[in-house]
PDB file of C-alpha atoms in Angstrom:
ATOM      1  CA  MET A  27      -6.845 -20.817   2.109  1.00 39.00           C
ATOM      2  CA  THR A  28      -5.710 -21.059   5.742  1.00 43.00           C
ATOM      3  CA  ASN A  29      -7.837 -20.763   8.846  1.00 39.00           C
ATOM      4  CA  ASP A  30      -6.110 -17.463   9.569  1.00 43.00           C
ATOM      5  CA  GLN A  31      -7.513 -16.053   6.336  1.00 39.00           C
ATOM      6  CA  ILE A  32     -11.068 -17.326   6.538  1.00 38.00           C
ATOM      7  CA  ARG A  33     -11.888 -16.703  10.202  1.00 44.00           C
ATOM      8  CA  MET A  34     -14.442 -13.956  10.765  1.00 52.00           C
ATOM      9  CA  ASN A  35     -13.054 -12.307  13.883  1.00 51.00           C
ATOM     10  CA  ILE A  36     -15.203 -10.955  16.656  1.00 84.00           C
ATOM     11  CA  LYS A  37     -12.359 -10.390  19.126  1.00 96.00           C
ATOM     12  CA  GLN A  38      -9.435  -8.051  18.542  1.00 97.00           C
ATOM     13  CA  ARG A  39      -6.063  -9.598  17.846  1.00 97.00           C
ATOM     14  CA  THR A  40      -2.398  -8.724  17.849  1.00 98.00           C
ATOM     15  CA  ILE A  41       0.741 -10.747  17.062  1.00 98.00           C
ATOM     16  CA  LYS A  42       2.419 -13.227  19.416  1.00 98.00           C
ATOM     17  CA  ALA A  43       5.977 -11.879  19.204  1.00 98.00           C
ATOM     18  CA  PRO A  44       8.051  -9.080  17.655  1.00 98.00           C
ATOM     19  CA  VAL A  45       9.213  -9.626  14.085  1.00 98.00           C
ATOM     20  CA  SER A  46      11.541  -7.448  11.998  1.00 98.00           C
ATOM     21  CA  ILE A  47      12.083  -6.788   8.320  1.00 98.00           C
ATOM     22  CA  SER A  48      14.800  -4.647   6.711  1.00 98.00           C
ATOM     23  CA  GLY A  49      15.323  -2.892   3.400  1.00 95.00           C
ATOM     24  CA  SER A  50      15.735   0.476   1.706  1.00 91.00           C
ATOM     25  CA  GLY A  51      13.222   3.293   1.491  1.00 88.00           C
ATOM     26  CA  LEU A  52      12.001   3.853  -2.068  1.00 81.00           C
ATOM     27  CA  HIS A  53      12.522   7.621  -2.129  1.00 75.00           C
ATOM     28  CA  THR A  54      15.201   8.224   0.523  1.00 80.00           C
ATOM     29  CA  GLY A  55      17.273   5.140  -0.275  1.00 80.00           C
ATOM     30  CA  GLU A  56      18.027   4.875   3.453  1.00 89.00           C
ATOM     31  CA  LYS A  57      18.395   1.456   5.041  1.00 95.00           C
ATOM     32  CA  VAL A  58      15.708   0.882   7.635  1.00 97.00           C
ATOM     33  CA  THR A  59      14.620  -1.904   9.934  1.00 98.00           C
ATOM     34  CA  LEU A  60      10.913  -2.098  10.695  1.00 98.00           C
ATOM     35  CA  THR A  61       9.727  -4.166  13.669  1.00 98.00           C
ATOM     36  CA  PHE A  62       6.145  -5.220  14.302  1.00 99.00           C
ATOM     37  CA  ASN A  63       5.498  -5.479  18.071  1.00 99.00           C
ATOM     38  CA  PRO A  64       2.507  -6.911  19.929  1.00 98.00           C
ATOM     39  CA  ALA A  65       0.262  -4.202  21.362  1.00 98.00           C
ATOM     40  CA  PRO A  66      -2.569  -4.120  23.917  1.00 98.00           C
ATOM     41  CA  GLU A  67      -6.278  -3.993  23.203  1.00 98.00           C
ATOM     42  CA  ASN A  68      -7.663  -0.812  21.604  1.00 98.00           C
ATOM     43  CA  HIS A  69      -4.132   0.305  20.694  1.00 98.00           C
ATOM     44  CA  GLY A  70      -4.638   0.313  16.944  1.00 98.00           C
ATOM     45  CA  TYR A  71      -1.720   0.958  14.592  1.00 98.00           C
ATOM     46  CA  LYS A  72       1.062   3.250  15.791  1.00 98.00           C
ATOM     47  CA  PHE A  73       4.571   3.959  14.477  1.00 98.00           C
ATOM     48  CA  ARG A  74       7.532   4.705  16.773  1.00 98.00           C
ATOM     49  CA  ARG A  75      10.686   6.410  15.473  1.00 98.00           C
ATOM     50  CA  ILE A  76      13.307   4.723  17.645  1.00 98.00           C
ATOM     51  CA  ASP A  77      16.115   6.666  15.930  1.00 98.00           C
ATOM     52  CA  VAL A  78      14.721  10.020  17.098  1.00 98.00           C
ATOM     53  CA  GLU A  79      15.311  11.427  20.603  1.00 97.00           C
ATOM     54  CA  GLY A  80      12.423  10.545  22.887  1.00 98.00           C
ATOM     55  CA  MET A  81      11.252   7.859  20.455  1.00 98.00           C
ATOM     56  CA  PRO A  82       8.111   9.785  19.392  1.00 98.00           C
ATOM     57  CA  ILE A  83       4.970   7.848  18.514  1.00 98.00           C
ATOM     58  CA  ILE A  84       2.905   8.619  15.424  1.00 98.00           C
ATOM     59  CA  ASP A  85      -0.693   7.441  15.289  1.00 98.00           C
ATOM     60  CA  ALA A  86      -1.879   5.900  12.007  1.00 98.00           C
ATOM     61  CA  ASP A  87      -4.671   8.454  11.675  1.00 98.00           C
ATOM     62  CA  CYS A  88      -5.832  10.381   8.619  1.00 98.00           C
ATOM     63  CA  ASP A  89      -5.605  13.637  10.603  1.00 98.00           C
ATOM     64  CA  ASN A  90      -1.826  13.097  10.830  1.00 98.00           C
ATOM     65  CA  VAL A  91      -1.246  12.891   7.059  1.00 98.00           C
ATOM     66  CA  THR A  92       1.131  15.644   5.915  1.00 98.00           C
ATOM     67  CA  ASP A  93       2.076  14.533   2.385  1.00 97.00           C
ATOM     68  CA  THR A  94       0.560  12.332  -0.322  1.00 96.00           C
ATOM     69  CA  SER A  95       2.742  13.294  -3.294  1.00 89.00           C
ATOM     70  CA  ARG A  96       4.722  10.029  -3.631  1.00 83.00           C
ATOM     71  CA  GLY A  97       3.076   7.827  -1.040  1.00 93.00           C
ATOM     72  CA  THR A  98       1.426   8.575   2.285  1.00 98.00           C
ATOM     73  CA  THR A  99       3.365  10.386   5.026  1.00 98.00           C
ATOM     74  CA  LEU A 100       2.313  10.749   8.661  1.00 98.00           C
ATOM     75  CA  SER A 101       3.695  13.359  11.080  1.00 98.00           C
ATOM     76  CA  GLN A 102       3.161  13.790  14.821  1.00 98.00           C
ATOM     77  CA  ASN A 103       5.195  14.722  17.892  1.00 98.00           C
ATOM     78  CA  GLY A 104       7.990  16.214  15.768  1.00 98.00           C
ATOM     79  CA  ALA A 105       8.605  13.072  13.682  1.00 98.00           C
ATOM     80  CA  SER A 106       7.422  11.585  10.390  1.00 98.00           C
ATOM     81  CA  VAL A 107       7.085   8.206   8.706  1.00 98.00           C
ATOM     82  CA  SER A 108       6.499   7.873   4.980  1.00 97.00           C
ATOM     83  CA  THR A 109       5.314   5.327   2.411  1.00 96.00           C
ATOM     84  CA  ILE A 110       3.269   3.594   5.100  1.00 98.00           C
ATOM     85  CA  GLU A 111       0.447   2.311   2.885  1.00 98.00           C
ATOM     86  CA  HIS A 112       1.898  -1.121   2.004  1.00 98.00           C
ATOM     87  CA  VAL A 113       2.594  -1.896   5.676  1.00 98.00           C
ATOM     88  CA  LEU A 114      -0.899  -0.893   6.788  1.00 98.00           C
ATOM     89  CA  ALA A 115      -2.504  -2.845   3.936  1.00 98.00           C
ATOM     90  CA  ALA A 116      -0.767  -6.003   5.168  1.00 98.00           C
ATOM     91  CA  LEU A 117      -2.122  -5.493   8.694  1.00 98.00           C
ATOM     92  CA  VAL A 118      -5.667  -4.828   7.462  1.00 98.00           C
ATOM     93  CA  GLY A 119      -5.526  -7.796   5.081  1.00 98.00           C
ATOM     94  CA  LEU A 120      -4.489 -10.096   7.927  1.00 98.00           C
ATOM     95  CA  GLU A 121      -7.130  -8.620  10.247  1.00 97.00           C
ATOM     96  CA  VAL A 122      -4.609  -7.590  12.896  1.00 98.00           C
ATOM     97  CA  ASP A 123      -5.967  -4.824  15.136  1.00 98.00           C
ATOM     98  CA  ASN A 124      -3.178  -3.785  17.489  1.00 98.00           C
ATOM     99  CA  VAL A 125       0.492  -3.348  16.566  1.00 98.00           C
ATOM    100  CA  LEU A 126       3.312  -0.964  17.506  1.00 99.00           C
ATOM    101  CA  ILE A 127       5.626  -0.522  14.522  1.00 99.00           C
ATOM    102  CA  ASP A 128       9.195   0.502  15.356  1.00 98.00           C
ATOM    103  CA  MET A 129      11.299   2.165  12.654  1.00 98.00           C
ATOM    104  CA  ASP A 130      14.928   3.316  12.787  1.00 98.00           C
ATOM    105  CA  GLY A 131      14.505   5.590   9.755  1.00 97.00           C
ATOM    106  CA  PRO A 132      11.996   7.959   8.140  1.00 97.00           C
ATOM    107  CA  GLU A 133      10.617   5.668   5.431  1.00 96.00           C
ATOM    108  CA  THR A 134       9.344   2.091   5.416  1.00 97.00           C
ATOM    109  CA  PRO A 135      11.351  -0.370   3.291  1.00 96.00           C
ATOM    110  CA  ILE A 136       9.936  -0.748  -0.213  1.00 94.00           C
ATOM    111  CA  MET A 137      10.870  -4.461  -0.408  1.00 94.00           C
ATOM    112  CA  ASP A 138       9.527  -5.795  -3.740  1.00 92.00           C
ATOM    113  CA  GLY A 139       7.017  -2.938  -4.133  1.00 93.00           C
ATOM    114  CA  SER A 140       4.080  -4.909  -2.734  1.00 97.00           C
ATOM    115  CA  SER A 141       2.802  -5.988   0.709  1.00 98.00           C
ATOM    116  CA  ILE A 142       3.635  -9.680   0.485  1.00 98.00           C
ATOM    117  CA  GLN A 143       6.905  -9.593   2.453  1.00 98.00           C
ATOM    118  CA  PHE A 144       5.202  -7.683   5.274  1.00 98.00           C
ATOM    119  CA  VAL A 145       2.404 -10.272   5.195  1.00 98.00           C
ATOM    120  CA  ASP A 146       4.933 -13.110   5.431  1.00 98.00           C
ATOM    121  CA  ALA A 147       6.739 -11.458   8.351  1.00 98.00           C
ATOM    122  CA  ILE A 148       3.524 -10.816  10.300  1.00 98.00           C
ATOM    123  CA  ARG A 149       2.252 -14.358   9.725  1.00 98.00           C
ATOM    124  CA  SER A 150       5.571 -15.792  10.915  1.00 98.00           C
ATOM    125  CA  ALA A 151       5.036 -14.046  14.279  1.00 98.00           C
ATOM    126  CA  GLY A 152       1.664 -15.748  14.768  1.00 98.00           C
ATOM    127  CA  PHE A 153      -1.583 -14.217  15.982  1.00 98.00           C
ATOM    128  CA  LEU A 154      -2.887 -13.711  19.505  1.00 98.00           C
ATOM    129  CA  GLU A 155      -6.603 -13.273  20.139  1.00 97.00           C
ATOM    130  CA  GLN A 156      -7.422 -10.644  22.756  1.00 98.00           C
ATOM    131  CA  GLU A 157     -10.347 -10.202  25.156  1.00 97.00           C
ATOM    132  CA  ALA A 158     -11.837  -6.980  23.765  1.00 97.00           C
ATOM    133  CA  ASP A 159     -14.438  -7.106  21.026  1.00 96.00           C
ATOM    134  CA  ARG A 160     -13.451  -5.705  17.656  1.00 96.00           C
ATOM    135  CA  GLU A 161     -15.284  -2.475  16.863  1.00 94.00           C
ATOM    136  CA  TYR A 162     -16.162  -1.888  13.222  1.00 96.00           C
ATOM    137  CA  TYR A 163     -17.240   1.259  11.486  1.00 96.00           C
ATOM    138  CA  HIS A 164     -20.281   0.166   9.490  1.00 96.00           C
ATOM    139  CA  ILE A 165     -20.845   2.432   6.494  1.00 97.00           C
ATOM    140  CA  PRO A 166     -24.273   3.885   7.397  1.00 96.00           C
ATOM    141  CA  TYR A 167     -25.253   5.214   3.954  1.00 97.00           C
ATOM    142  CA  ASN A 168     -23.601   5.961   0.615  1.00 98.00           C
ATOM    143  CA  ILE A 169     -20.601   8.246   1.193  1.00 98.00           C
ATOM    144  CA  HIS A 170     -19.337   9.958  -1.975  1.00 98.00           C
ATOM    145  CA  TYR A 171     -16.070  11.670  -2.867  1.00 98.00           C
ATOM    146  CA  SER A 172     -14.997  13.066  -6.235  1.00 97.00           C
ATOM    147  CA  GLU A 173     -12.306  15.173  -7.875  1.00 96.00           C
ATOM    148  CA  PRO A 174     -13.825  16.148 -11.242  1.00 95.00           C
ATOM    149  CA  ASP A 175     -10.571  17.626 -12.601  1.00 94.00           C
ATOM    150  CA  ARG A 176      -8.791  14.284 -12.075  1.00 91.00           C
ATOM    151  CA  LYS A 177     -11.879  12.203 -12.905  1.00 93.00           C
ATOM    152  CA  VAL A 178     -11.665  10.571  -9.469  1.00 96.00           C
ATOM    153  CA  GLU A 179     -14.874   9.003  -8.187  1.00 97.00           C
ATOM    154  CA  MET A 180     -15.269   7.091  -4.922  1.00 98.00           C
ATOM    155  CA  VAL A 181     -18.247   5.761  -3.026  1.00 98.00           C
ATOM    156  CA  ALA A 182     -18.566   3.731   0.175  1.00 98.00           C
ATOM    157  CA  MET A 183     -21.778   1.733   0.435  1.00 98.00           C
ATOM    158  CA  PRO A 184     -23.347  -0.146   3.340  1.00 97.00           C
ATOM    159  CA  LEU A 185     -22.422  -3.835   3.664  1.00 94.00           C
ATOM    160  CA  ASP A 186     -23.038  -5.412   7.040  1.00 86.00           C
ATOM    161  CA  ASP A 187     -20.828  -8.460   7.075  1.00 90.00           C
ATOM    162  CA  ASP A 188     -17.582  -7.779   5.171  1.00 94.00           C
ATOM    163  CA  TYR A 189     -15.143  -5.346   3.560  1.00 97.00           C
ATOM    164  CA  ARG A 190     -15.422  -5.381  -0.236  1.00 98.00           C
ATOM    165  CA  PHE A 191     -13.490  -3.419  -2.877  1.00 97.00           C
ATOM    166  CA  THR A 192     -13.866  -2.576  -6.553  1.00 98.00           C
ATOM    167  CA  CYS A 193     -11.230  -0.437  -8.260  1.00 97.00           C
ATOM    168  CA  MET A 194     -10.817   0.903 -11.813  1.00 96.00           C
ATOM    169  CA  VAL A 195      -7.781   2.664 -13.295  1.00 94.00           C
ATOM    170  CA  ASP A 196      -7.477   4.364 -16.671  1.00 90.00           C
ATOM    171  CA  TYR A 197      -4.422   6.418 -17.641  1.00 78.00           C
ATOM    172  CA  ASN A 198      -5.216   6.942 -21.336  1.00 76.00           C
ATOM    173  CA  SER A 199      -2.277   4.650 -22.051  1.00 76.00           C
ATOM    174  CA  GLN A 200      -2.275   2.204 -24.958  1.00 74.00           C
ATOM    175  CA  VAL A 201       0.073  -0.028 -22.981  1.00 73.00           C
ATOM    176  CA  LEU A 202      -1.777  -0.060 -19.656  1.00 79.00           C
ATOM    177  CA  GLY A 203      -5.326   0.510 -20.896  1.00 81.00           C
ATOM    178  CA  SER A 204      -8.344   0.449 -18.609  1.00 91.00           C
ATOM    179  CA  GLN A 205      -8.133  -2.100 -15.787  1.00 94.00           C
ATOM    180  CA  HIS A 206     -10.433  -3.328 -13.040  1.00 95.00           C
ATOM    181  CA  ALA A 207      -9.682  -5.222  -9.836  1.00 98.00           C
ATOM    182  CA  SER A 208     -11.959  -6.379  -7.049  1.00 98.00           C
ATOM    183  CA  ILE A 209     -12.216  -8.519  -3.948  1.00 98.00           C
ATOM    184  CA  SER A 210     -15.522  -9.644  -2.480  1.00 97.00           C
ATOM    185  CA  SER A 211     -14.050 -10.100   1.002  1.00 97.00           C
ATOM    186  CA  ILE A 212     -10.984  -8.843   2.883  1.00 97.00           C
ATOM    187  CA  THR A 213     -10.053 -12.523   3.340  1.00 96.00           C
ATOM    188  CA  GLU A 214      -9.052 -12.547  -0.353  1.00 98.00           C
ATOM    189  CA  PHE A 215      -6.331  -9.925   0.189  1.00 98.00           C
ATOM    190  CA  VAL A 216      -3.432 -12.284   0.897  1.00 98.00           C
ATOM    191  CA  ASP A 217      -3.916 -14.488  -2.177  1.00 98.00           C
ATOM    192  CA  ASP A 218      -5.193 -11.935  -4.695  1.00 98.00           C
ATOM    193  CA  ILE A 219      -3.773  -8.510  -3.788  1.00 98.00           C
ATOM    194  CA  ALA A 220      -0.817  -8.621  -1.376  1.00 98.00           C
ATOM    195  CA  SER A 221       1.848  -9.549  -3.975  1.00 98.00           C
ATOM    196  CA  CYS A 222       0.886  -6.849  -6.504  1.00 97.00           C
ATOM    197  CA  ARG A 223       3.696  -4.335  -7.008  1.00 95.00           C
ATOM    198  CA  THR A 224       3.724  -0.606  -7.403  1.00 90.00           C
ATOM    199  CA  PHE A 225       4.089   0.806 -10.920  1.00 86.00           C
ATOM    200  CA  CYS A 226       4.991   3.984 -12.744  1.00 81.00           C
ATOM    201  CA  PHE A 227       5.371   5.229 -16.297  1.00 81.00           C
ATOM    202  CA  LEU A 228       8.803   5.646 -17.844  1.00 79.00           C
ATOM    203  CA  HIS A 229       8.381   9.419 -18.166  1.00 74.00           C
ATOM    204  CA  GLU A 230       7.593   9.586 -14.422  1.00 75.00           C
ATOM    205  CA  LEU A 231      10.657   7.489 -13.625  1.00 73.00           C
ATOM    206  CA  GLU A 232      12.879   9.835 -15.620  1.00 68.00           C
ATOM    207  CA  MET A 233      11.454  12.876 -13.824  1.00 73.00           C
ATOM    208  CA  LEU A 234      11.971  11.308 -10.404  1.00 69.00           C
ATOM    209  CA  LEU A 235      15.549  10.377 -11.262  1.00 66.00           C
ATOM    210  CA  LYS A 236      16.186  13.909 -12.564  1.00 67.00           C
ATOM    211  CA  HIS A 237      15.090  15.337  -9.211  1.00 66.00           C
ATOM    212  CA  ASP A 238      17.271  12.867  -7.259  1.00 63.00           C
ATOM    213  CA  LEU A 239      14.268  10.942  -5.934  1.00 61.00           C
ATOM    214  CA  ILE A 240      13.579   7.170  -5.742  1.00 58.00           C
ATOM    215  CA  LYS A 241      17.114   6.665  -4.399  1.00 57.00           C
ATOM    216  CA  GLY A 242      16.037   3.216  -3.219  1.00 55.00           C
ATOM    217  CA  GLY A 243      14.335   2.344  -6.477  1.00 57.00           C
ATOM    218  CA  ASP A 244      15.239  -0.791  -8.357  1.00 62.00           C
ATOM    219  CA  LEU A 245      13.730  -2.421 -11.382  1.00 65.00           C
ATOM    220  CA  ASN A 246      12.836  -5.349  -9.132  1.00 68.00           C
ATOM    221  CA  ASN A 247      10.515  -3.336  -6.880  1.00 74.00           C
ATOM    222  CA  ALA A 248       8.365  -1.515  -9.432  1.00 79.00           C
ATOM    223  CA  ILE A 249       6.655  -2.181 -12.731  1.00 83.00           C
ATOM    224  CA  VAL A 250       7.795   0.428 -15.251  1.00 82.00           C
ATOM    225  CA  VAL A 251       5.303   0.978 -18.079  1.00 83.00           C
ATOM    226  CA  VAL A 252       6.968   2.180 -21.288  1.00 84.00           C
ATOM    227  CA  ASP A 253       4.498   4.621 -22.806  1.00 73.00           C
ATOM    228  CA  LYS A 254       6.742   6.166 -25.497  1.00 72.00           C
ATOM    229  CA  GLU A 255       9.377   5.276 -28.073  1.00 77.00           C
ATOM    230  CA  VAL A 256      12.704   4.511 -26.390  1.00 79.00           C
ATOM    231  CA  ASP A 257      16.038   4.306 -28.184  1.00 81.00           C
ATOM    232  CA  GLN A 258      18.965   2.111 -27.181  1.00 85.00           C
ATOM    233  CA  GLU A 259      20.955   5.070 -25.826  1.00 84.00           C
ATOM    234  CA  GLU A 260      18.226   5.818 -23.297  1.00 79.00           C
ATOM    235  CA  LEU A 261      17.975   2.155 -22.304  1.00 82.00           C
ATOM    236  CA  ASP A 262      21.751   2.035 -21.798  1.00 83.00           C
ATOM    237  CA  HIS A 263      21.546   5.154 -19.625  1.00 76.00           C
ATOM    238  CA  LEU A 264      18.829   3.598 -17.446  1.00 76.00           C
ATOM    239  CA  ALA A 265      20.822   0.381 -17.153  1.00 75.00           C
ATOM    240  CA  LYS A 266      23.788   2.375 -15.861  1.00 74.00           C
ATOM    241  CA  LEU A 267      21.625   4.215 -13.310  1.00 69.00           C
ATOM    242  CA  PHE A 268      20.235   0.963 -11.947  1.00 68.00           C
ATOM    243  CA  ASN A 269      23.557  -0.914 -12.088  1.00 69.00           C
ATOM    244  CA  ARG A 270      22.324  -3.465 -14.587  1.00 73.00           C
ATOM    245  CA  LYS A 271      24.100  -4.948 -17.600  1.00 76.00           C
ATOM    246  CA  ASP A 272      21.217  -4.161 -19.914  1.00 77.00           C
ATOM    247  CA  ILE A 273      17.581  -3.151 -19.979  1.00 81.00           C
ATOM    248  CA  SER A 274      15.012  -4.019 -22.597  1.00 79.00           C
ATOM    249  CA  VAL A 275      11.346  -3.441 -23.323  1.00 78.00           C
ATOM    250  CA  ALA A 276       9.066  -6.474 -23.344  1.00 71.00           C
ATOM    251  CA  PRO A 277       6.390  -6.841 -26.051  1.00 62.00           C
ATOM    252  CA  GLN A 278       3.673  -5.916 -23.538  1.00 64.00           C
ATOM    253  CA  GLY A 279       5.402  -2.579 -22.907  1.00 77.00           C
ATOM    254  CA  ILE A 280       6.979  -3.340 -19.518  1.00 81.00           C
ATOM    255  CA  LEU A 281      10.577  -2.372 -18.873  1.00 77.00           C
ATOM    256  CA  ASN A 282      13.168  -5.130 -18.587  1.00 68.00           C
ATOM    257  CA  ASN A 283      10.835  -8.026 -19.314  1.00 54.00           C
ATOM    258  CA  ILE A 284       9.492  -8.133 -15.764  1.00 69.00           C
ATOM    259  CA  GLU A 285       6.799 -10.771 -15.726  1.00 81.00           C
ATOM    260  CA  LEU A 286       3.505  -9.496 -14.373  1.00 87.00           C
ATOM    261  CA  ARG A 287       2.079 -11.498 -11.486  1.00 91.00           C
ATOM    262  CA  HIS A 288      -1.442 -10.746 -12.755  1.00 93.00           C
ATOM    263  CA  GLN A 289      -2.602  -9.299 -16.049  1.00 89.00           C
ATOM    264  CA  ASN A 290      -4.233  -6.453 -14.106  1.00 93.00           C
ATOM    265  CA  GLU A 291      -1.461  -6.101 -11.510  1.00 94.00           C
ATOM    266  CA  PRO A 292      -1.449  -2.258 -11.638  1.00 93.00           C
ATOM    267  CA  ALA A 293      -5.176  -2.100 -10.825  1.00 96.00           C
ATOM    268  CA  ARG A 294      -4.706  -4.624  -8.035  1.00 97.00           C
ATOM    269  CA  HIS A 295      -1.889  -2.517  -6.597  1.00 97.00           C
ATOM    270  CA  LYS A 296      -4.114   0.568  -6.607  1.00 97.00           C
ATOM    271  CA  LEU A 297      -6.617  -1.493  -4.624  1.00 98.00           C
ATOM    272  CA  LEU A 298      -3.797  -2.447  -2.205  1.00 98.00           C
ATOM    273  CA  ASP A 299      -2.914   1.236  -1.738  1.00 98.00           C
ATOM    274  CA  MET A 300      -6.563   2.057  -1.018  1.00 98.00           C
ATOM    275  CA  ILE A 301      -6.773  -0.620   1.676  1.00 98.00           C
ATOM    276  CA  GLY A 302      -3.617   0.756   3.310  1.00 98.00           C
ATOM    277  CA  ASP A 303      -4.694   4.398   3.137  1.00 98.00           C
ATOM    278  CA  LEU A 304      -8.224   3.688   4.404  1.00 98.00           C
ATOM    279  CA  ALA A 305      -6.670   2.011   7.460  1.00 98.00           C
ATOM    280  CA  LEU A 306      -6.143   5.613   8.564  1.00 98.00           C
ATOM    281  CA  VAL A 307      -9.855   5.769   9.441  1.00 98.00           C
ATOM    282  CA  GLY A 308      -8.635   4.120  12.645  1.00 96.00           C
ATOM    283  CA  VAL A 309     -10.981   1.140  12.918  1.00 96.00           C
ATOM    284  CA  PRO A 310     -11.787  -1.787  10.604  1.00 96.00           C
ATOM    285  CA  LEU A 311     -14.537  -1.040   8.102  1.00 97.00           C
ATOM    286  CA  ARG A 312     -17.654  -2.841   7.035  1.00 97.00           C
ATOM    287  CA  GLY A 313     -18.829  -1.764   3.613  1.00 98.00           C
ATOM    288  CA  HIS A 314     -18.256  -1.871  -0.140  1.00 98.00           C
ATOM    289  CA  ILE A 315     -15.753   0.632  -1.518  1.00 98.00           C
ATOM    290  CA  MET A 316     -15.893   1.450  -5.225  1.00 98.00           C
ATOM    291  CA  ALA A 317     -13.288   3.750  -6.759  1.00 98.00           C
ATOM    292  CA  ALA A 318     -12.302   5.052 -10.174  1.00 97.00           C
ATOM    293  CA  ARG A 319      -8.773   6.438 -10.632  1.00 95.00           C
ATOM    294  CA  PRO A 320      -7.853   6.532  -6.930  1.00 96.00           C
ATOM    295  CA  GLY A 321      -4.598   7.968  -5.592  1.00 95.00           C
ATOM    296  CA  HIS A 322      -3.117   8.683  -2.176  1.00 97.00           C
ATOM    297  CA  ALA A 323      -4.496  12.226  -1.885  1.00 97.00           C
ATOM    298  CA  ALA A 324      -8.009  11.084  -2.807  1.00 97.00           C
ATOM    299  CA  ASN A 325      -7.777   8.026  -0.553  1.00 98.00           C
ATOM    300  CA  VAL A 326      -6.852  10.162   2.457  1.00 98.00           C
ATOM    301  CA  ALA A 327      -9.562  12.741   1.716  1.00 98.00           C
ATOM    302  CA  PHE A 328     -12.039   9.867   1.435  1.00 98.00           C
ATOM    303  CA  ALA A 329     -10.808   8.394   4.738  1.00 98.00           C
ATOM    304  CA  LYS A 330     -11.420  11.745   6.436  1.00 97.00           C
ATOM    305  CA  ARG A 331     -14.923  11.903   5.012  1.00 95.00           C
TER     306      ARG A 331
END
């Protein structure tokens, strides 16, 4: 573990120099370049749409969330940015406080479906400690949120000296099963969480394709869980859609024999999403977050609470 990961910051910090990363948006399929820029003290996280007249700025704030159906979308000043959770998770995990994020398109690049390439880009820019003290929001007492119809349960509990997470997912799937993931400190994010990719079920993938969504999707940037019987004709059809010679189902029920980076990678990715969405509180947190069956809508509602 590097010094950058283990340091317990008191001062705010930004990055030393601009750094860019390019790719396609998962849902729009549009090519986009995202640039992390140094920002002054007490700036927080802000997005700037440099392809829109006037280059409007969008604050990374839970009050600006306008959609959580397939990722988290922010809108302000007549512009929007979507699928922002993996980018924000990288910034939180690296304990960077102030960054201006330029985008020349409406959706962040999906990259490999995780946060690791954003982490690598940010670390390559280097970190700059600033004069202002970092202000934390210390969870003052147990804060609860639930959605009984979706069996979502969340609680934030006081913890004075760190940011801890515990996450459980259960989709009533024989393939995926019930999974848990946890980190005892935000310093564990880079090694244990950042590389965990997004996932979906095959029936969800088919629905999204049918509605002309996930135009930037690729079998390399998502784990596809096969939760039903699939014949060769359907596999051939999927291979054609994704411009691959062939597609198969691995014994563990994952499409195309993609090797999982962790046995509980889906649960770890849900934890990653939570870290990114809860960045929309606007300041770094001190507390222990426990969640069962979280999703973007619940994460944002919890952030507001």
